[in-house]
Amino acid sequence: MPSDSSTAAPSIRLYSARLSMFGAKVQIAAIEKGIAFELVMVPFTQAEGYSPKDPEVARINPKKQVPVLVHGDLELFDSTQILEYIEDLKPEPALWPAGIANRARARQMEHRSDEVYFPHVIKLMGLQDRLDDPLAVAALQGARDFYRYLEPLLAGQDYVIGSFSNADIALYMAMIFGERMGAPLTAETPCLLAWRDRMSARASVREVVIPMAKYLLSDGRPLPAFMAKMLHAG
């Protein structure tokens, strides 16, 4: 989304990358809120990865990773911290639920996505062709257990904590990578599959995920079926 000086002064700059799950979380949240920002995609190639690191990202984030957000003289890194900042910057539409208990549940779920589920996906990276490897078997079991944990939470409601929130954004993006790495959703979790369809239909999600799908195809990488469906639907 291009910056608009009439609605954002000083302007907001977001450093992300074409395959950054964490950067995509921030993009989707900012689009949902109607926050104008300049998107800077840092260089990435299959051969070199992110090397050399973008100098601004390396300067701001000691871990030298995206996303990084710059707003005037404020410089932030870590997707969760950035989500909290943009919620304060523009409280409406809210991306945390109403009520202190449900807000806490949503924040906990966003943390579970990043720190409980996604580590299983990381372990699968490089093992997609060897899913019988003991490390892959354990990681797949961990991912499937997480899907089973989520399934009853979605029974009778559209989103994991009731209303659409940053928790849904985090889970959706993490599960894209889970699908790509060999831990797909299955018919065992129909509520979770229906939730993914609802997420895939959101304009903010499509604005971020469709370019990611196009990049994956251009780089010769396989595309999960649900992402291909989004791409073909335009």
PDB file of C-alpha atoms in Angstrom:
ATOM      1  CA  MET A   1       0.000   0.000   0.000  1.00  0.00           C
ATOM      2  CA  PRO A   2       1.607   3.307  -0.993  1.00  0.00           C
ATOM      3  CA  SER A   3       2.194   6.041   1.558  1.00  0.00           C
ATOM      4  CA  ASP A   4      -0.191   8.996   1.674  1.00  0.00           C
ATOM      5  CA  SER A   5       1.180  12.170   3.226  1.00  0.00           C
ATOM      6  CA  SER A   6      -2.359  13.458   3.811  1.00  0.00           C
ATOM      7  CA  THR A   7      -3.085  10.653   6.279  1.00  0.00           C
ATOM      8  CA  ALA A   8       0.363   9.789   7.617  1.00  0.00           C
ATOM      9  CA  ALA A   9       2.704  12.557   8.744  1.00  0.00           C
ATOM     10  CA  PRO A  10       5.428  11.613   9.351  1.00  0.00           C
ATOM     11  CA  SER A  11       5.235   8.704   6.927  1.00  0.00           C
ATOM     12  CA  ILE A  12       5.541   5.098   8.017  1.00  0.00           C
ATOM     13  CA  ARG A  13       8.084   2.806   6.405  1.00  0.00           C
ATOM     14  CA  LEU A  14       7.830  -0.966   6.802  1.00  0.00           C
ATOM     15  CA  TYR A  15      10.768  -3.185   5.893  1.00  0.00           C
ATOM     16  CA  SER A  16       9.665  -6.707   5.015  1.00  0.00           C
ATOM     17  CA  ALA A  17      10.553  -9.466   2.539  1.00  0.00           C
ATOM     18  CA  ARG A  18       8.724 -11.470  -0.085  1.00  0.00           C
ATOM     19  CA  LEU A  19       8.627 -14.614   2.045  1.00  0.00           C
ATOM     20  CA  SER A  20       8.550 -13.062   5.511  1.00  0.00           C
ATOM     21  CA  MET A  21       5.707 -14.534   7.535  1.00  0.00           C
ATOM     22  CA  PHE A  22       6.287 -11.991  10.280  1.00  0.00           C
ATOM     23  CA  GLY A  23       6.417  -9.044   7.907  1.00  0.00           C
ATOM     24  CA  ALA A  24       3.196 -10.254   6.275  1.00  0.00           C
ATOM     25  CA  LYS A  25       1.475 -10.220   9.681  1.00  0.00           C
ATOM     26  CA  VAL A  26       2.233  -6.524  10.040  1.00  0.00           C
ATOM     27  CA  GLN A  27       1.235  -5.744   6.454  1.00  0.00           C
ATOM     28  CA  ILE A  28      -2.165  -7.385   6.874  1.00  0.00           C
ATOM     29  CA  ALA A  29      -2.834  -5.627  10.173  1.00  0.00           C
ATOM     30  CA  ALA A  30      -1.888  -2.220   8.760  1.00  0.00           C
ATOM     31  CA  ILE A  31      -4.105  -2.746   5.714  1.00  0.00           C
ATOM     32  CA  GLU A  32      -7.009  -3.810   7.938  1.00  0.00           C
ATOM     33  CA  LYS A  33      -6.613  -0.570   9.874  1.00  0.00           C
ATOM     34  CA  GLY A  34      -6.251   1.603   6.794  1.00  0.00           C
ATOM     35  CA  ILE A  35      -2.810   2.770   7.873  1.00  0.00           C
ATOM     36  CA  ALA A  36      -0.803   4.141   4.959  1.00  0.00           C
ATOM     37  CA  PHE A  37       2.790   2.937   4.757  1.00  0.00           C
ATOM     38  CA  GLU A  38       5.725   2.675   2.406  1.00  0.00           C
ATOM     39  CA  LEU A  39       6.632  -0.974   1.927  1.00  0.00           C
ATOM     40  CA  VAL A  40      10.316  -1.734   1.426  1.00  0.00           C
ATOM     41  CA  MET A  41      10.998  -5.310   0.357  1.00  0.00           C
ATOM     42  CA  VAL A  42      14.574  -6.138   1.269  1.00  0.00           C
ATOM     43  CA  PRO A  43      16.624  -8.077  -1.312  1.00  0.00           C
ATOM     44  CA  PHE A  44      16.349 -11.851  -1.234  1.00  0.00           C
ATOM     45  CA  THR A  45      17.558 -14.629  -3.523  1.00  0.00           C
ATOM     46  CA  GLN A  46      17.374 -18.402  -3.246  1.00  0.00           C
ATOM     47  CA  ALA A  47      21.158 -18.616  -3.503  1.00  0.00           C
ATOM     48  CA  GLU A  48      22.169 -15.859  -1.088  1.00  0.00           C
ATOM     49  CA  GLY A  49      19.121 -15.536   1.140  1.00  0.00           C
ATOM     50  CA  TYR A  50      19.115 -12.074   2.719  1.00  0.00           C
ATOM     51  CA  SER A  51      22.875 -11.545   2.390  1.00  0.00           C
ATOM     52  CA  PRO A  52      24.098  -8.921   2.353  1.00  0.00           C
ATOM     53  CA  LYS A  53      21.666  -7.671   4.990  1.00  0.00           C
ATOM     54  CA  ASP A  54      19.732  -4.501   4.299  1.00  0.00           C
ATOM     55  CA  PRO A  55      21.766  -1.773   6.068  1.00  0.00           C
ATOM     56  CA  GLU A  56      18.760  -0.115   7.721  1.00  0.00           C
ATOM     57  CA  VAL A  57      17.401  -3.429   8.990  1.00  0.00           C
ATOM     58  CA  ALA A  58      20.838  -4.389  10.300  1.00  0.00           C
ATOM     59  CA  ARG A  59      21.207  -1.003  12.015  1.00  0.00           C
ATOM     60  CA  ILE A  60      17.816  -1.067  13.723  1.00  0.00           C
ATOM     61  CA  ASN A  61      17.368  -4.732  14.627  1.00  0.00           C
ATOM     62  CA  PRO A  62      20.238  -6.488  16.459  1.00  0.00           C
ATOM     63  CA  LYS A  63      18.939  -9.763  14.988  1.00  0.00           C
ATOM     64  CA  LYS A  64      19.147  -8.222  11.486  1.00  0.00           C
ATOM     65  CA  GLN A  65      15.698  -9.531  10.589  1.00  0.00           C
ATOM     66  CA  VAL A  66      12.508  -8.064   9.162  1.00  0.00           C
ATOM     67  CA  PRO A  67      10.008  -6.700   9.915  1.00  0.00           C
ATOM     68  CA  VAL A  68      11.265  -3.288  10.936  1.00  0.00           C
ATOM     69  CA  LEU A  69       8.987  -0.261  11.186  1.00  0.00           C
ATOM     70  CA  VAL A  70      10.149   3.360  11.079  1.00  0.00           C
ATOM     71  CA  HIS A  71       7.725   6.141  11.986  1.00  0.00           C
ATOM     72  CA  GLY A  72       9.439   9.488  12.295  1.00  0.00           C
ATOM     73  CA  ASP A  73      12.165   9.057  14.905  1.00  0.00           C
ATOM     74  CA  LEU A  74      10.622   5.832  16.222  1.00  0.00           C
ATOM     75  CA  GLU A  75      12.293   2.606  15.068  1.00  0.00           C
ATOM     76  CA  LEU A  76      10.762  -0.761  15.989  1.00  0.00           C
ATOM     77  CA  PHE A  77      11.498  -4.414  15.296  1.00  0.00           C
ATOM     78  CA  ASP A  78       9.681  -7.667  16.133  1.00  0.00           C
ATOM     79  CA  SER A  79       6.270  -8.253  14.575  1.00  0.00           C
ATOM     80  CA  THR A  80       4.409  -8.513  17.896  1.00  0.00           C
ATOM     81  CA  GLN A  81       5.818  -5.212  19.139  1.00  0.00           C
ATOM     82  CA  ILE A  82       4.901  -3.558  15.845  1.00  0.00           C
ATOM     83  CA  LEU A  83       1.347  -4.944  16.026  1.00  0.00           C
ATOM     84  CA  GLU A  84       0.973  -3.421  19.485  1.00  0.00           C
ATOM     85  CA  TYR A  85       2.259  -0.072  18.248  1.00  0.00           C
ATOM     86  CA  ILE A  86      -0.097   0.182  15.301  1.00  0.00           C
ATOM     87  CA  GLU A  87      -3.004  -0.812  17.569  1.00  0.00           C
ATOM     88  CA  ASP A  88      -2.156   2.175  19.775  1.00  0.00           C
ATOM     89  CA  LEU A  89      -1.544   4.367  16.740  1.00  0.00           C
ATOM     90  CA  LYS A  90      -4.981   3.656  15.283  1.00  0.00           C
ATOM     91  CA  PRO A  91      -7.260   1.861  17.755  1.00  0.00           C
ATOM     92  CA  GLU A  92     -10.125   1.432  15.286  1.00  0.00           C
ATOM     93  CA  PRO A  93     -10.885  -0.964  13.808  1.00  0.00           C
ATOM     94  CA  ALA A  94      -9.609  -2.904  16.794  1.00  0.00           C
ATOM     95  CA  LEU A  95      -7.461  -5.953  16.118  1.00  0.00           C
ATOM     96  CA  TRP A  96      -7.598  -7.149  19.702  1.00  0.00           C
ATOM     97  CA  PRO A  97     -10.981  -8.283  21.070  1.00  0.00           C
ATOM     98  CA  ALA A  98     -13.070  -6.272  23.509  1.00  0.00           C
ATOM     99  CA  GLY A  99     -12.741  -7.245  27.157  1.00  0.00           C
ATOM    100  CA  ILE A 100      -9.574  -7.741  29.158  1.00  0.00           C
ATOM    101  CA  ALA A 101      -9.861 -11.541  29.283  1.00  0.00           C
ATOM    102  CA  ASN A 102     -10.411 -12.001  25.551  1.00  0.00           C
ATOM    103  CA  ARG A 103      -7.626  -9.547  24.723  1.00  0.00           C
ATOM    104  CA  ALA A 104      -5.315 -11.616  26.913  1.00  0.00           C
ATOM    105  CA  ARG A 105      -6.470 -14.809  25.189  1.00  0.00           C
ATOM    106  CA  ALA A 106      -5.846 -13.315  21.757  1.00  0.00           C
ATOM    107  CA  ARG A 107      -2.384 -12.097  22.726  1.00  0.00           C
ATOM    108  CA  GLN A 108      -1.601 -15.524  24.148  1.00  0.00           C
ATOM    109  CA  MET A 109      -2.763 -17.147  20.909  1.00  0.00           C
ATOM    110  CA  GLU A 110      -0.603 -14.832  18.802  1.00  0.00           C
ATOM    111  CA  HIS A 111       2.307 -15.896  21.009  1.00  0.00           C
ATOM    112  CA  ARG A 112       1.380 -19.582  20.646  1.00  0.00           C
ATOM    113  CA  SER A 113       1.418 -19.185  16.873  1.00  0.00           C
ATOM    114  CA  ASP A 114       4.923 -17.730  16.874  1.00  0.00           C
ATOM    115  CA  GLU A 115       6.518 -19.691  19.709  1.00  0.00           C
ATOM    116  CA  VAL A 116       4.606 -22.990  20.020  1.00  0.00           C
ATOM    117  CA  TYR A 117       3.393 -23.859  16.513  1.00  0.00           C
ATOM    118  CA  PHE A 118       5.952 -22.236  14.228  1.00  0.00           C
ATOM    119  CA  PRO A 119       9.016 -23.958  15.762  1.00  0.00           C
ATOM    120  CA  HIS A 120       7.588 -27.249  14.434  1.00  0.00           C
ATOM    121  CA  VAL A 121       7.462 -25.697  10.963  1.00  0.00           C
ATOM    122  CA  ILE A 122      11.053 -24.493  11.259  1.00  0.00           C
ATOM    123  CA  LYS A 123      12.162 -28.056  12.045  1.00  0.00           C
ATOM    124  CA  LEU A 124      10.519 -29.234   8.809  1.00  0.00           C
ATOM    125  CA  MET A 125      12.486 -26.824   6.642  1.00  0.00           C
ATOM    126  CA  GLY A 126      14.810 -28.844   4.450  1.00  0.00           C
ATOM    127  CA  LEU A 127      13.049 -32.097   5.362  1.00  0.00           C
ATOM    128  CA  GLN A 128      10.033 -31.837   3.032  1.00  0.00           C
ATOM    129  CA  ASP A 129      11.410 -34.703   0.936  1.00  0.00           C
ATOM    130  CA  ARG A 130      12.275 -36.770   4.014  1.00  0.00           C
ATOM    131  CA  LEU A 131       9.138 -36.654   6.111  1.00  0.00           C
ATOM    132  CA  ASP A 132       9.988 -40.097   7.503  1.00  0.00           C
ATOM    133  CA  ASP A 133      13.059 -38.626   9.180  1.00  0.00           C
ATOM    134  CA  PRO A 134      12.582 -38.864  12.976  1.00  0.00           C
ATOM    135  CA  LEU A 135      12.960 -35.083  13.319  1.00  0.00           C
ATOM    136  CA  ALA A 136      10.288 -34.530  10.671  1.00  0.00           C
ATOM    137  CA  VAL A 137       7.960 -37.123  12.226  1.00  0.00           C
ATOM    138  CA  ALA A 138       8.161 -35.370  15.589  1.00  0.00           C
ATOM    139  CA  ALA A 139       7.626 -31.950  14.035  1.00  0.00           C
ATOM    140  CA  LEU A 140       4.610 -33.177  12.048  1.00  0.00           C
ATOM    141  CA  GLN A 141       3.113 -34.653  15.181  1.00  0.00           C
ATOM    142  CA  GLY A 142       3.577 -31.356  16.983  1.00  0.00           C
ATOM    143  CA  ALA A 143       1.872 -29.454  14.146  1.00  0.00           C
ATOM    144  CA  ARG A 144      -1.040 -31.904  14.008  1.00  0.00           C
ATOM    145  CA  ASP A 145      -1.485 -31.690  17.776  1.00  0.00           C
ATOM    146  CA  PHE A 146      -1.688 -27.919  17.437  1.00  0.00           C
ATOM    147  CA  TYR A 147      -4.353 -28.198  14.724  1.00  0.00           C
ATOM    148  CA  ARG A 148      -6.356 -30.497  17.007  1.00  0.00           C
ATOM    149  CA  TYR A 149      -6.008 -27.958  19.810  1.00  0.00           C
ATOM    150  CA  LEU A 150      -7.405 -25.180  17.583  1.00  0.00           C
ATOM    151  CA  GLU A 151     -10.305 -27.162  16.085  1.00  0.00           C
ATOM    152  CA  PRO A 152     -12.743 -26.990  19.038  1.00  0.00           C
ATOM    153  CA  LEU A 153     -11.965 -23.300  19.550  1.00  0.00           C
ATOM    154  CA  LEU A 154     -13.511 -22.613  16.130  1.00  0.00           C
ATOM    155  CA  ALA A 155     -16.668 -24.651  16.671  1.00  0.00           C
ATOM    156  CA  GLY A 156     -19.594 -22.250  16.373  1.00  0.00           C
ATOM    157  CA  GLN A 157     -17.542 -19.117  15.720  1.00  0.00           C
ATOM    158  CA  ASP A 158     -15.771 -17.556  12.756  1.00  0.00           C
ATOM    159  CA  TYR A 159     -12.464 -16.630  14.416  1.00  0.00           C
ATOM    160  CA  VAL A 160     -10.305 -18.165  17.122  1.00  0.00           C
ATOM    161  CA  ILE A 161     -11.232 -15.712  19.893  1.00  0.00           C
ATOM    162  CA  GLY A 162     -14.638 -14.832  18.473  1.00  0.00           C
ATOM    163  CA  SER A 163     -13.884 -11.612  16.620  1.00  0.00           C
ATOM    164  CA  PHE A 164     -11.231 -11.207  13.940  1.00  0.00           C
ATOM    165  CA  SER A 165      -7.906 -10.324  15.560  1.00  0.00           C
ATOM    166  CA  ASN A 166      -4.139 -10.296  15.265  1.00  0.00           C
ATOM    167  CA  ALA A 167      -4.245 -13.878  16.562  1.00  0.00           C
ATOM    168  CA  ASP A 168      -6.013 -14.973  13.371  1.00  0.00           C
ATOM    169  CA  ILE A 169      -3.510 -13.072  11.228  1.00  0.00           C
ATOM    170  CA  ALA A 170      -0.560 -14.716  12.982  1.00  0.00           C
ATOM    171  CA  LEU A 171      -2.029 -18.213  12.782  1.00  0.00           C
ATOM    172  CA  TYR A 172      -2.974 -17.882   9.132  1.00  0.00           C
ATOM    173  CA  MET A 173       0.472 -16.746   8.033  1.00  0.00           C
ATOM    174  CA  ALA A 174       2.233 -19.394  10.121  1.00  0.00           C
ATOM    175  CA  MET A 175       0.016 -22.105   8.658  1.00  0.00           C
ATOM    176  CA  ILE A 176       0.848 -21.021   5.119  1.00  0.00           C
ATOM    177  CA  PHE A 177       4.410 -21.975   5.928  1.00  0.00           C
ATOM    178  CA  GLY A 178       3.253 -25.141   7.688  1.00  0.00           C
ATOM    179  CA  GLU A 179       1.421 -26.156   4.519  1.00  0.00           C
ATOM    180  CA  ARG A 180       4.464 -25.382   2.381  1.00  0.00           C
ATOM    181  CA  MET A 181       6.770 -27.399   4.637  1.00  0.00           C
ATOM    182  CA  GLY A 182       4.642 -30.562   4.652  1.00  0.00           C
ATOM    183  CA  ALA A 183       2.241 -30.085   7.585  1.00  0.00           C
ATOM    184  CA  PRO A 184      -1.082 -29.451   5.804  1.00  0.00           C
ATOM    185  CA  LEU A 185      -4.530 -29.060   7.274  1.00  0.00           C
ATOM    186  CA  THR A 186      -6.733 -32.072   6.570  1.00  0.00           C
ATOM    187  CA  ALA A 187     -10.370 -33.133   6.775  1.00  0.00           C
ATOM    188  CA  GLU A 188      -9.667 -34.056  10.403  1.00  0.00           C
ATOM    189  CA  THR A 189     -10.140 -30.351  11.260  1.00  0.00           C
ATOM    190  CA  PRO A 190     -13.095 -29.060   9.217  1.00  0.00           C
ATOM    191  CA  CYS A 191     -13.629 -25.963  11.371  1.00  0.00           C
ATOM    192  CA  LEU A 192     -10.013 -24.989  10.850  1.00  0.00           C
ATOM    193  CA  LEU A 193     -10.316 -25.496   7.096  1.00  0.00           C
ATOM    194  CA  ALA A 194     -13.455 -23.307   7.016  1.00  0.00           C
ATOM    195  CA  TRP A 195     -11.624 -20.648   9.058  1.00  0.00           C
ATOM    196  CA  ARG A 196      -8.765 -20.681   6.554  1.00  0.00           C
ATOM    197  CA  ASP A 197     -11.234 -20.112   3.727  1.00  0.00           C
ATOM    198  CA  ARG A 198     -12.700 -17.122   5.581  1.00  0.00           C
ATOM    199  CA  MET A 199      -9.238 -15.715   6.126  1.00  0.00           C
ATOM    200  CA  SER A 200      -8.280 -16.272   2.483  1.00  0.00           C
ATOM    201  CA  ALA A 201     -11.328 -14.276   1.386  1.00  0.00           C
ATOM    202  CA  ARG A 202     -10.377 -11.138   3.346  1.00  0.00           C
ATOM    203  CA  ALA A 203      -9.195  -8.302   1.099  1.00  0.00           C
ATOM    204  CA  SER A 204      -6.215  -7.513   3.343  1.00  0.00           C
ATOM    205  CA  VAL A 205      -5.035 -11.120   3.265  1.00  0.00           C
ATOM    206  CA  ARG A 206      -5.402 -11.364  -0.504  1.00  0.00           C
ATOM    207  CA  GLU A 207      -3.447  -8.115  -0.981  1.00  0.00           C
ATOM    208  CA  VAL A 208      -0.486  -9.638   0.853  1.00  0.00           C
ATOM    209  CA  VAL A 209      -0.697 -13.347   0.020  1.00  0.00           C
ATOM    210  CA  ILE A 210      -1.348 -13.164  -3.725  1.00  0.00           C
ATOM    211  CA  PRO A 211       1.988 -11.376  -4.410  1.00  0.00           C
ATOM    212  CA  MET A 212       3.675 -13.984  -2.211  1.00  0.00           C
ATOM    213  CA  ALA A 213       2.059 -16.748  -4.276  1.00  0.00           C
ATOM    214  CA  LYS A 214       3.194 -15.112  -7.517  1.00  0.00           C
ATOM    215  CA  TYR A 215       6.742 -14.866  -6.194  1.00  0.00           C
ATOM    216  CA  LEU A 216       6.766 -18.538  -5.185  1.00  0.00           C
ATOM    217  CA  LEU A 217       5.664 -19.543  -8.674  1.00  0.00           C
ATOM    218  CA  SER A 218       8.203 -17.251 -10.338  1.00  0.00           C
ATOM    219  CA  ASP A 219      10.926 -18.846  -8.209  1.00  0.00           C
ATOM    220  CA  GLY A 220       9.876 -22.355  -9.235  1.00  0.00           C
ATOM    221  CA  ARG A 221       8.525 -23.310  -5.834  1.00  0.00           C
ATOM    222  CA  PRO A 222       5.420 -25.448  -5.275  1.00  0.00           C
ATOM    223  CA  LEU A 223       2.268 -23.626  -4.276  1.00  0.00           C
ATOM    224  CA  PRO A 224      -0.235 -25.005  -1.737  1.00  0.00           C
ATOM    225  CA  ALA A 225      -3.598 -25.671  -3.370  1.00  0.00           C
ATOM    226  CA  PHE A 226      -5.461 -23.047  -1.352  1.00  0.00           C
ATOM    227  CA  MET A 227      -2.928 -20.387  -2.362  1.00  0.00           C
ATOM    228  CA  ALA A 228      -3.206 -21.436  -6.012  1.00  0.00           C
ATOM    229  CA  LYS A 229      -6.977 -21.056  -5.721  1.00  0.00           C
ATOM    230  CA  MET A 230      -6.529 -17.512  -4.398  1.00  0.00           C
ATOM    231  CA  LEU A 231      -4.201 -16.711  -7.269  1.00  0.00           C
ATOM    232  CA  HIS A 232      -6.523 -18.025  -9.964  1.00  0.00           C
ATOM    233  CA  ALA A 233      -9.507 -16.232  -8.411  1.00  0.00           C
ATOM    234  CA  GLY A 234      -7.586 -12.996  -8.862  1.00  0.00           C
TER     235      GLY A 234
END
